[in-house]
């Protein structure tokens, strides 16, 4: 079952649950809408990887918003966003641990022969396809900087 089909099935299930599934239904509708918008923009149906990219982008936006709402002291909004993140992460592939990312970073550094932070782009170009959708880009960036310094 594709990710889009899974979202559709979960949306139908949330509709059947009425009040209990209202929040989940709104989150799923929001994500399906984001996917549909990208499909319209690109004038074609998205591949599974592209759907995962859209999902990862939605999670990232919410994580960024959580930080802003925490600074503003809006705990109600933070709680709602954290719940949305929890629901969306369930559709993403299993996330890599920090140790697994460190191993991949070391492999990419040795593969590219990078010696300094100036060559970070080379390392990121090799590394990102293997961690796409499975790791937070900020964490990957930070670990590459550590490895090259």
mmCIF file of C-alpha atoms in Angstrom:
data_model
loop_
_atom_site.group_PDB
_atom_site.id
_atom_site.type_symbol
_atom_site.label_atom_id
_atom_site.label_comp_id
_atom_site.label_asym_id
_atom_site.label_seq_id
_atom_site.Cartn_x
_atom_site.Cartn_y
_atom_site.Cartn_z
ATOM 1 C CA UNK A 1 0.000 0.000 0.000
ATOM 2 C CA UNK A 2 1.437 3.366 -1.006
ATOM 3 C CA UNK A 3 1.715 6.208 1.448
ATOM 4 C CA UNK A 4 -1.043 8.156 -0.301
ATOM 5 C CA UNK A 5 -3.328 5.129 -0.102
ATOM 6 C CA UNK A 6 -2.486 4.724 3.589
ATOM 7 C CA UNK A 7 -3.350 8.368 4.239
ATOM 8 C CA UNK A 8 -6.672 7.928 2.423
ATOM 9 C CA UNK A 9 -7.504 4.796 4.419
ATOM 10 C CA UNK A 10 -6.592 6.518 7.692
ATOM 11 C CA UNK A 11 -8.706 9.521 6.715
ATOM 12 C CA UNK A 12 -11.720 7.270 6.136
ATOM 13 C CA UNK A 13 -11.117 5.571 9.485
ATOM 14 C CA UNK A 14 -10.867 8.933 11.268
ATOM 15 C CA UNK A 15 -14.165 10.005 9.631
ATOM 16 C CA UNK A 16 -15.854 6.884 10.981
ATOM 17 C CA UNK A 17 -14.549 7.614 14.489
ATOM 18 C CA UNK A 18 -16.402 10.980 14.480
ATOM 19 C CA UNK A 19 -15.444 12.969 17.627
ATOM 20 C CA UNK A 20 -12.570 10.690 18.655
ATOM 21 C CA UNK A 21 -10.838 11.079 15.298
ATOM 22 C CA UNK A 22 -11.509 14.761 14.651
ATOM 23 C CA UNK A 23 -7.969 15.995 15.336
ATOM 24 C CA UNK A 24 -6.378 13.121 13.420
ATOM 25 C CA UNK A 25 -8.758 13.773 10.528
ATOM 26 C CA UNK A 26 -7.777 17.435 10.332
ATOM 27 C CA UNK A 27 -4.041 16.589 10.356
ATOM 28 C CA UNK A 28 -4.451 13.953 7.631
ATOM 29 C CA UNK A 29 -6.531 16.332 5.516
ATOM 30 C CA UNK A 30 -3.884 19.017 5.938
ATOM 31 C CA UNK A 31 -1.112 16.658 4.775
ATOM 32 C CA UNK A 32 -3.118 15.313 1.856
ATOM 33 C CA UNK A 33 -3.824 18.896 0.844
ATOM 34 C CA UNK A 34 -0.094 19.711 0.937
ATOM 35 C CA UNK A 35 0.637 16.650 -1.215
ATOM 36 C CA UNK A 36 -2.103 17.601 -3.678
ATOM 37 C CA UNK A 37 -0.773 21.173 -3.895
ATOM 38 C CA UNK A 38 2.690 19.906 -4.831
ATOM 39 C CA UNK A 39 1.153 17.568 -7.416
ATOM 40 C CA UNK A 40 -0.747 20.472 -8.962
ATOM 41 C CA UNK A 41 2.378 22.646 -8.969
ATOM 42 C CA UNK A 42 4.420 19.915 -10.660
ATOM 43 C CA UNK A 43 1.523 18.860 -12.921
ATOM 44 C CA UNK A 44 2.018 15.170 -12.215
ATOM 45 C CA UNK A 45 1.440 12.560 -9.557
ATOM 46 C CA UNK A 46 4.183 12.387 -6.932
ATOM 47 C CA UNK A 47 6.393 9.353 -6.430
ATOM 48 C CA UNK A 48 6.580 7.663 -3.039
ATOM 49 C CA UNK A 49 9.881 9.451 -2.280
ATOM 50 C CA UNK A 50 8.383 12.815 -3.179
ATOM 51 C CA UNK A 51 5.405 12.166 -0.892
ATOM 52 C CA UNK A 52 7.881 11.383 1.887
ATOM 53 C CA UNK A 53 9.650 14.685 1.164
ATOM 54 C CA UNK A 54 6.362 16.561 1.555
ATOM 55 C CA UNK A 55 5.670 14.758 4.836
ATOM 56 C CA UNK A 56 9.178 15.501 6.125
ATOM 57 C CA UNK A 57 8.746 19.151 5.170
ATOM 58 C CA UNK A 58 5.455 19.342 7.076
ATOM 59 C CA UNK A 59 7.092 17.824 10.175
ATOM 60 C CA UNK A 60 10.013 20.245 9.907
ATOM 61 C CA UNK A 61 7.662 23.235 9.658
ATOM 62 C CA UNK A 62 5.873 22.119 12.796
ATOM 63 C CA UNK A 63 9.117 21.578 14.708
ATOM 64 C CA UNK A 64 10.235 25.080 13.759
ATOM 65 C CA UNK A 65 6.878 26.457 14.874
ATOM 66 C CA UNK A 66 7.152 24.632 18.199
ATOM 67 C CA UNK A 67 10.392 26.490 18.921
ATOM 68 C CA UNK A 68 8.771 29.835 18.139
ATOM 69 C CA UNK A 69 5.684 29.112 20.234
ATOM 70 C CA UNK A 70 7.868 27.973 23.148
ATOM 71 C CA UNK A 71 9.727 31.297 23.011
ATOM 72 C CA UNK A 72 6.375 33.088 23.076
ATOM 73 C CA UNK A 73 5.132 30.986 26.010
ATOM 74 C CA UNK A 74 2.198 29.497 24.088
ATOM 75 C CA UNK A 75 2.062 26.033 25.652
ATOM 76 C CA UNK A 76 -1.406 25.343 24.185
ATOM 77 C CA UNK A 77 -0.101 25.718 20.638
ATOM 78 C CA UNK A 78 3.056 23.750 21.490
ATOM 79 C CA UNK A 79 0.971 20.810 22.727
ATOM 80 C CA UNK A 80 -1.188 20.805 19.590
ATOM 81 C CA UNK A 81 1.848 20.982 17.294
ATOM 82 C CA UNK A 82 3.614 18.195 19.166
ATOM 83 C CA UNK A 83 0.538 16.022 18.709
ATOM 84 C CA UNK A 84 0.514 16.824 14.971
ATOM 85 C CA UNK A 85 4.214 15.938 14.759
ATOM 86 C CA UNK A 86 3.546 12.637 16.541
ATOM 87 C CA UNK A 87 0.804 11.771 14.039
ATOM 88 C CA UNK A 88 2.905 12.741 10.990
ATOM 89 C CA UNK A 89 6.098 10.982 12.107
ATOM 90 C CA UNK A 90 4.161 7.713 12.125
ATOM 91 C CA UNK A 91 4.020 7.927 8.310
ATOM 92 C CA UNK A 92 7.748 8.551 7.902
ATOM 93 C CA UNK A 93 10.288 5.717 7.698
ATOM 94 C CA UNK A 94 12.080 4.656 10.880
ATOM 95 C CA UNK A 95 14.308 7.549 11.929
ATOM 96 C CA UNK A 96 18.048 6.980 12.197
ATOM 97 C CA UNK A 97 19.711 7.246 15.595
ATOM 98 C CA UNK A 98 22.484 9.763 16.167
ATOM 99 C CA UNK A 99 25.074 6.963 16.201
ATOM 100 C CA UNK A 100 23.826 5.633 12.851
ATOM 101 C CA UNK A 101 24.038 9.136 11.392
ATOM 102 C CA UNK A 102 27.580 9.536 12.751
ATOM 103 C CA UNK A 103 28.592 6.296 10.993
ATOM 104 C CA UNK A 104 27.106 7.485 7.711
ATOM 105 C CA UNK A 105 28.869 10.847 8.127
ATOM 106 C CA UNK A 106 32.210 9.110 8.658
ATOM 107 C CA UNK A 107 31.644 6.953 5.563
ATOM 108 C CA UNK A 108 30.764 10.036 3.491
ATOM 109 C CA UNK A 109 33.818 11.941 4.760
ATOM 110 C CA UNK A 110 36.155 9.063 3.916
ATOM 111 C CA UNK A 111 34.456 8.499 0.545
ATOM 112 C CA UNK A 112 34.871 12.148 -0.479
ATOM 113 C CA UNK A 113 38.246 12.630 1.168
ATOM 114 C CA UNK A 114 37.036 15.886 2.721
ATOM 115 C CA UNK A 115 39.496 17.523 5.109
ATOM 116 C CA UNK A 116 37.935 20.845 6.102
ATOM 117 C CA UNK A 117 34.604 22.604 6.516
ATOM 118 C CA UNK A 118 35.104 24.125 3.047
ATOM 119 C CA UNK A 119 34.385 20.698 1.585
ATOM 120 C CA UNK A 120 31.156 20.260 3.534
ATOM 121 C CA UNK A 121 29.086 20.510 0.347
ATOM 122 C CA UNK A 122 30.779 17.428 -1.111
ATOM 123 C CA UNK A 123 30.049 15.431 2.036
ATOM 124 C CA UNK A 124 26.434 16.606 2.196
ATOM 125 C CA UNK A 125 25.892 15.736 -1.485
ATOM 126 C CA UNK A 126 27.005 12.150 -0.821
ATOM 127 C CA UNK A 127 25.245 11.872 2.541
ATOM 128 C CA UNK A 128 21.795 13.382 1.991
ATOM 129 C CA UNK A 129 20.395 10.756 -0.400
ATOM 130 C CA UNK A 130 21.035 8.047 2.198
ATOM 131 C CA UNK A 131 19.420 9.932 5.093
ATOM 132 C CA UNK A 132 16.601 11.707 3.236
ATOM 133 C CA UNK A 133 13.392 11.457 5.228
ATOM 134 C CA UNK A 134 15.111 9.376 7.899
ATOM 135 C CA UNK A 135 17.016 12.096 9.772
ATOM 136 C CA UNK A 136 16.651 15.752 10.712
ATOM 137 C CA UNK A 137 18.705 17.894 8.338
ATOM 138 C CA UNK A 138 19.895 20.193 11.138
ATOM 139 C CA UNK A 139 21.310 17.240 13.077
ATOM 140 C CA UNK A 140 23.026 15.870 9.966
ATOM 141 C CA UNK A 141 24.510 19.291 9.233
ATOM 142 C CA UNK A 142 25.760 19.624 12.803
ATOM 143 C CA UNK A 143 27.375 16.165 12.778
ATOM 144 C CA UNK A 144 29.106 16.849 9.448
ATOM 145 C CA UNK A 145 30.495 20.120 10.846
ATOM 146 C CA UNK A 146 31.798 18.243 13.912
ATOM 147 C CA UNK A 147 33.420 15.579 11.740
ATOM 148 C CA UNK A 148 35.155 18.153 9.536
ATOM 149 C CA UNK A 149 36.430 20.402 12.332
#
